[in-house]
Amino acid sequence: MTVHALEPQPLAFRVRPQADECFDSWIDRVAAAHETTRTALFRHLGLETALASMDLARGTCGLANEQYFAVYQMIGQLAWAVQIEPQQIEGTFLNVEASAVLPRLERRYVCSRCWQQASQDGRAPIIRKEWILRMSWRCQVHDLPLCRLPVADGAMSKRAVGSWLSGTLARAESLRWGLELRPRLVEWNAEGVARLVRASRKRFKGEKQAYVDRFQANLFHFAHDRIAMLALAHSRVGKATWGFERLVALKLPERPGREVMTLKPPKLPPRRWRIGKRRLPSASYNVGALDIVLAYAHLRVRRDAQTQVEAQFGRFASRGEQSGPGLVAK
């Protein structure tokens, strides 16, 4: 008896990328529309499930050869599955250095006003490409500070989105009017973000380029409230953020040892600034050994996870065969 395998068919729901939507936002909407996970979706499409664990915000940028071809095949398969051109998926990628993009689990910042309007218009709320950049902290359309989504993974229900928006809109407005922003820095920020989204190689001059160099790969996502810290950095009292920058610039040893207990801040000239009429003295920043060990452990977990993904791709490259069921169009 001969068994005939079913030919793969396009997905049931043709979820297409919206203008300026980042890849993670789009692929998560595709998975949510089919009530599945990204890993299960890739398996259904005959794609290597290791791809689901990869950071694909930058597409094929910076990938090794075996990973490049795997991602290239993924783009073609996904485009066929939702019946669009591959270029539409490629348009969701950012052609930037890895250091310019937020860590994967931190790409949860959106404009509350954009999401409110999308809900009112019956459109799906999305995460724009510019919002996952490290130097992005405000919506260029509504001039409103971004807000952090309360969930790390998966789509939120309409009721959950509505409840979340009611509080975040007020907080964003309060932050916008609570600080006296410096128009020049805000303008530089908008120009720097636009340059990254367009993948422009143009370099600015003088102070503007120094600003971009400083903020393009900033580490404010380590702060408890990243958006508030970035807003403060663009305000009249922005120099108050220098202490935080010096703290997170501390280097961790490859392996924690006795020297961790005596880790000292880098030797930088003391900084003084004036806030109102008071003059703050220069201060040293003490880092507790426990905080350093915890930070080290976090970095090791992320490094081990990346090693595991690369090992999975090694098996994928040697196997050369893909199979799996499909979610077919109704």
Coordinates of C-alpha atoms in Angstrom, one line a residue:
M1 CA 0.0 0.0 0.0
T2 CA 1.4 3.4 -1.0
V3 CA 1.0 6.3 1.4
H4 CA 0.8 9.7 -0.2
A5 CA 2.0 12.6 2.0
L6 CA -0.2 15.6 2.0
E7 CA 1.3 18.6 0.2
P8 CA 2.0 21.6 2.4
Q9 CA -0.5 24.5 2.0
P10 CA -0.5 28.1 3.0
L11 CA -1.5 29.1 6.5
A12 CA -5.2 29.5 7.4
F13 CA -4.8 33.2 8.3
R14 CA -2.8 35.5 6.1
V15 CA -1.3 37.8 8.7
R16 CA 0.8 40.4 6.9
P17 CA 3.4 42.7 8.3
Q18 CA 2.3 46.3 8.9
A19 CA 4.4 49.3 7.9
D20 CA 7.5 49.6 10.0
E21 CA 6.6 46.6 12.2
C22 CA 9.5 44.6 13.6
F23 CA 9.9 40.9 12.9
D24 CA 9.2 39.7 16.4
S25 CA 5.9 41.6 16.5
W26 CA 4.8 40.2 13.2
I27 CA 5.7 36.6 13.7
D28 CA 4.1 36.6 17.2
R29 CA 0.9 37.9 15.6
V30 CA 1.0 35.1 13.1
A31 CA 1.4 32.5 15.9
A32 CA -1.3 34.1 18.0
A33 CA -3.7 34.1 15.1
H34 CA -3.3 30.3 14.8
E35 CA -3.4 29.9 18.6
T36 CA 0.1 28.3 18.7
T37 CA 3.6 29.2 19.6
R38 CA 6.5 30.3 17.4
T39 CA 8.2 27.0 17.8
A40 CA 5.1 25.0 16.9
L41 CA 4.5 27.3 13.9
F42 CA 8.0 26.7 12.6
R43 CA 7.6 23.0 13.0
H44 CA 4.3 23.1 11.1
L45 CA 6.0 24.8 8.3
G46 CA 8.8 22.3 8.1
L47 CA 11.3 24.9 9.5
E48 CA 14.1 23.9 11.9
T49 CA 12.8 24.7 15.4
A50 CA 16.2 26.2 16.4
L51 CA 15.2 29.2 14.3
A52 CA 12.4 30.0 16.8
S53 CA 15.0 30.5 19.5
M54 CA 17.2 32.8 17.4
D55 CA 17.2 36.6 17.6
L56 CA 16.0 37.5 14.2
A57 CA 15.4 41.3 14.7
R58 CA 18.4 41.9 12.3
G59 CA 17.5 39.2 9.8
T60 CA 20.6 37.7 8.2
C61 CA 23.0 40.5 9.5
G62 CA 26.0 39.1 11.2
L63 CA 25.1 35.4 10.7
A64 CA 27.5 32.5 9.9
N65 CA 27.0 30.9 6.5
E66 CA 24.9 27.9 7.7
Q67 CA 22.7 30.2 9.7
Y68 CA 22.4 32.7 6.8
F69 CA 21.0 30.1 4.5
A70 CA 18.7 28.7 7.1
V71 CA 17.2 32.2 7.8
Y72 CA 17.0 32.9 4.0
Q73 CA 15.0 29.7 3.5
M74 CA 12.8 30.6 6.5
I75 CA 12.0 34.0 4.9
G76 CA 10.9 32.3 1.7
Q77 CA 8.8 29.7 3.5
L78 CA 7.1 32.2 5.7
A79 CA 6.4 34.5 2.7
W80 CA 4.8 31.6 0.9
A81 CA 2.8 30.6 4.0
V82 CA 1.1 33.9 4.3
Q83 CA 1.1 34.6 0.5
I84 CA 3.3 37.7 0.4
E85 CA 6.6 38.7 -1.2
P86 CA 9.8 37.8 0.7
Q87 CA 10.7 41.5 0.6
Q88 CA 7.8 42.3 2.9
I89 CA 9.3 40.1 5.6
E90 CA 12.8 41.5 4.9
G91 CA 11.3 44.9 5.6
T92 CA 10.7 43.9 9.2
F93 CA 14.4 43.5 9.9
L94 CA 16.8 46.2 11.1
N95 CA 20.1 46.5 9.3
V96 CA 22.1 47.8 12.3
E97 CA 24.8 46.6 14.7
A98 CA 23.7 44.2 17.4
S99 CA 24.7 46.7 20.0
A100 CA 22.1 49.2 18.7
V101 CA 19.2 46.9 19.5
L102 CA 17.7 46.1 22.9
P103 CA 18.2 42.6 24.3
R104 CA 15.5 40.3 23.0
L105 CA 13.5 40.1 26.3
E106 CA 13.5 43.9 26.7
R107 CA 11.8 44.7 23.4
R108 CA 8.5 45.4 25.0
Y109 CA 8.2 49.2 24.7
V110 CA 5.3 50.7 22.7
C111 CA 3.5 54.0 22.4
S112 CA 0.2 53.9 24.4
R113 CA -1.4 56.5 22.1
C114 CA -0.5 54.4 19.0
W115 CA -2.0 51.3 20.6
Q116 CA -5.1 53.2 21.7
Q117 CA -5.7 54.4 18.1
A118 CA -5.1 51.0 16.7
S119 CA -7.7 49.5 19.1
Q120 CA -10.2 52.2 18.1
D121 CA -9.6 51.6 14.4
G122 CA -9.9 47.8 14.6
R123 CA -6.2 47.4 13.7
A124 CA -3.8 45.0 15.4
P125 CA -1.4 46.8 17.8
I126 CA 2.2 46.3 16.8
I127 CA 5.7 47.0 17.9
R128 CA 7.5 49.3 15.5
K129 CA 11.1 48.7 14.5
E130 CA 12.3 52.0 15.9
W131 CA 10.9 51.0 19.4
I132 CA 13.3 48.1 19.8
L133 CA 16.4 50.4 19.4
R134 CA 18.3 51.2 22.5
M135 CA 18.2 54.9 21.9
S136 CA 14.5 55.0 21.2
W137 CA 12.4 56.2 24.2
R138 CA 9.6 58.3 22.7
C139 CA 7.0 58.0 19.9
Q140 CA 8.0 60.2 17.0
V141 CA 4.3 60.6 16.0
H142 CA 2.8 61.5 19.3
D143 CA 5.8 63.0 21.2
L144 CA 4.9 60.7 24.0
P145 CA 7.3 58.5 26.2
L146 CA 7.1 54.8 25.4
C147 CA 5.6 52.4 28.0
R148 CA 6.7 48.9 28.8
L149 CA 4.3 46.0 28.0
P150 CA 3.4 44.0 31.1
V151 CA 4.0 40.6 29.4
A152 CA 7.2 39.3 28.0
D153 CA 5.8 36.8 25.5
G154 CA 2.6 36.3 23.7
A155 CA -0.3 38.5 22.6
M156 CA -2.5 40.3 25.1
S157 CA -6.3 40.1 25.0
K158 CA -8.3 43.2 24.0
R159 CA -9.6 43.5 27.5
A160 CA -6.1 43.3 28.9
V161 CA -4.8 45.9 26.5
G162 CA -7.7 48.2 27.3
S163 CA -7.0 47.9 31.1
W164 CA -3.3 48.5 30.6
L165 CA -3.7 51.5 28.4
S166 CA -5.9 53.4 30.9
G167 CA -3.0 53.6 33.3
T168 CA -0.1 53.9 31.0
L169 CA -1.4 56.9 29.1
A170 CA -1.7 58.9 32.3
R171 CA 1.8 57.9 33.3
A172 CA 3.3 58.7 29.9
E173 CA 1.7 62.2 29.9
S174 CA 2.8 62.8 33.5
L175 CA 6.4 61.9 32.5
R176 CA 6.3 64.1 29.4
W177 CA 5.2 67.2 31.4
G178 CA 7.2 66.5 34.5
L179 CA 10.5 67.1 32.9
E180 CA 11.9 70.1 31.1
L181 CA 13.3 68.4 28.0
R182 CA 16.1 69.9 25.9
P183 CA 14.8 70.4 22.4
R184 CA 18.2 70.0 20.8
L185 CA 18.8 66.6 22.4
V186 CA 15.2 65.4 21.5
E187 CA 15.8 66.5 17.9
W188 CA 19.2 64.6 17.8
N189 CA 17.5 61.6 19.2
A190 CA 14.8 61.6 16.4
E191 CA 17.5 62.0 13.7
G192 CA 19.6 59.2 15.2
V193 CA 16.7 56.8 15.4
A194 CA 15.6 57.7 11.8
R195 CA 19.2 57.0 10.6
L196 CA 19.2 53.6 12.2
V197 CA 15.8 52.6 10.8
R198 CA 16.9 53.6 7.3
A199 CA 20.3 51.9 7.8
S200 CA 21.9 55.1 6.6
R201 CA 25.7 55.3 6.8
K202 CA 25.7 59.1 7.1
R203 CA 27.6 60.5 10.0
F204 CA 26.7 63.6 11.8
K205 CA 29.2 66.2 12.9
G206 CA 30.5 67.5 16.2
E207 CA 28.3 67.3 19.3
K208 CA 25.5 65.6 17.4
Q209 CA 27.7 62.6 16.4
A210 CA 29.0 62.5 20.0
Y211 CA 25.5 62.3 21.3
V212 CA 24.6 59.5 18.8
D213 CA 27.7 57.5 19.7
R214 CA 26.9 57.8 23.4
F215 CA 23.2 56.8 23.2
Q216 CA 23.1 54.4 20.3
A217 CA 24.4 51.5 22.5
N218 CA 23.4 52.9 25.9
L219 CA 22.8 50.6 28.9
F220 CA 19.8 52.2 30.4
H221 CA 17.8 49.0 30.0
F222 CA 19.6 47.8 33.1
A223 CA 17.7 50.5 35.0
H224 CA 14.5 49.8 36.8
D225 CA 12.7 52.4 34.7
R226 CA 14.5 52.7 31.4
I227 CA 12.2 55.2 29.8
A228 CA 12.3 57.5 32.8
M229 CA 16.1 57.4 32.8
L230 CA 16.3 58.2 29.1
A231 CA 13.8 61.0 29.4
L232 CA 15.9 62.4 32.3
A233 CA 19.1 62.1 30.2
H234 CA 17.4 64.4 27.6
S235 CA 16.2 67.0 30.2
R236 CA 17.8 70.0 31.8
V237 CA 19.1 67.8 34.7
G238 CA 20.4 65.1 32.3
K239 CA 23.9 65.0 33.9
A240 CA 22.3 63.2 36.9
T241 CA 22.4 60.1 34.7
W242 CA 26.2 60.0 34.6
G243 CA 26.4 58.1 37.8
F244 CA 24.3 55.3 36.4
E245 CA 26.3 55.1 33.3
R246 CA 29.5 54.7 35.3
L247 CA 28.0 52.0 37.4
V248 CA 26.8 49.8 34.5
A249 CA 30.1 50.3 32.7
L250 CA 31.9 48.2 35.3
K251 CA 33.6 45.1 33.7
L252 CA 32.8 41.6 35.0
P253 CA 35.6 39.0 35.1
E254 CA 35.3 35.9 33.0
R255 CA 35.0 33.8 36.2
P256 CA 34.1 35.2 39.6
G257 CA 36.9 35.0 42.1
R258 CA 38.3 36.7 45.2
E259 CA 39.1 39.8 43.1
V260 CA 35.3 40.3 42.8
M261 CA 35.1 41.4 46.4
T262 CA 37.5 44.3 45.7
L263 CA 36.1 45.4 42.3
K264 CA 36.4 49.1 42.0
P265 CA 34.8 51.6 39.5
P266 CA 36.9 52.7 36.5
K267 CA 39.1 55.6 37.1
L268 CA 37.2 58.6 35.7
P269 CA 37.6 62.2 36.5
P270 CA 35.1 63.4 39.1
R271 CA 32.0 65.1 37.7
R272 CA 30.1 68.0 39.2
W273 CA 26.9 69.5 38.1
R274 CA 24.4 72.0 39.3
I275 CA 20.7 71.2 39.8
G276 CA 18.9 74.3 40.8
K277 CA 21.1 76.2 43.2
R278 CA 22.7 73.2 44.9
R279 CA 26.1 71.8 43.9
L280 CA 26.4 68.1 44.4
P281 CA 29.8 66.8 45.4
S282 CA 31.5 64.1 43.4
A283 CA 30.7 60.6 44.6
S284 CA 32.1 57.1 44.4
Y285 CA 29.8 54.2 43.4
N286 CA 30.0 51.1 45.6
V287 CA 28.9 47.8 44.0
G288 CA 27.9 45.0 46.3
A289 CA 29.5 41.6 45.7
L290 CA 26.1 39.9 45.6
D291 CA 24.8 42.2 42.8
I292 CA 27.9 41.4 40.8
V293 CA 27.6 37.7 41.2
L294 CA 23.9 37.8 40.2
A295 CA 24.7 39.9 37.2
Y296 CA 27.5 37.5 36.3
A297 CA 25.1 34.5 36.6
H298 CA 22.6 36.3 34.3
L299 CA 25.2 36.8 31.6
R300 CA 26.3 33.2 31.9
V301 CA 22.7 32.0 31.3
R302 CA 22.4 34.1 28.2
R303 CA 25.7 32.9 26.9
D304 CA 24.9 29.3 27.5
A305 CA 21.6 29.7 25.7
Q306 CA 23.3 31.1 22.7
T307 CA 25.8 28.2 22.7
Q308 CA 22.9 25.8 22.7
V309 CA 21.2 27.5 19.7
E310 CA 24.5 27.3 17.7
A311 CA 24.8 23.6 18.5
Q312 CA 21.3 23.0 17.2
F313 CA 22.2 24.8 14.0
G314 CA 25.2 22.5 13.7
R315 CA 22.9 19.5 13.6
F316 CA 20.6 21.3 11.3
A317 CA 23.3 22.0 8.8
S318 CA 24.5 18.4 8.7
R319 CA 21.0 16.9 8.6
G320 CA 19.8 18.9 5.5
E321 CA 16.2 17.5 5.8
Q322 CA 13.1 19.3 7.1
S323 CA 9.7 17.8 7.7
G324 CA 6.5 18.6 9.6
P325 CA 2.8 19.1 9.4
G326 CA 1.3 22.3 8.2
L327 CA -1.5 24.7 9.2
V328 CA -3.4 24.8 6.1
A329 CA -5.8 27.4 4.7
K330 CA -9.4 26.9 5.3

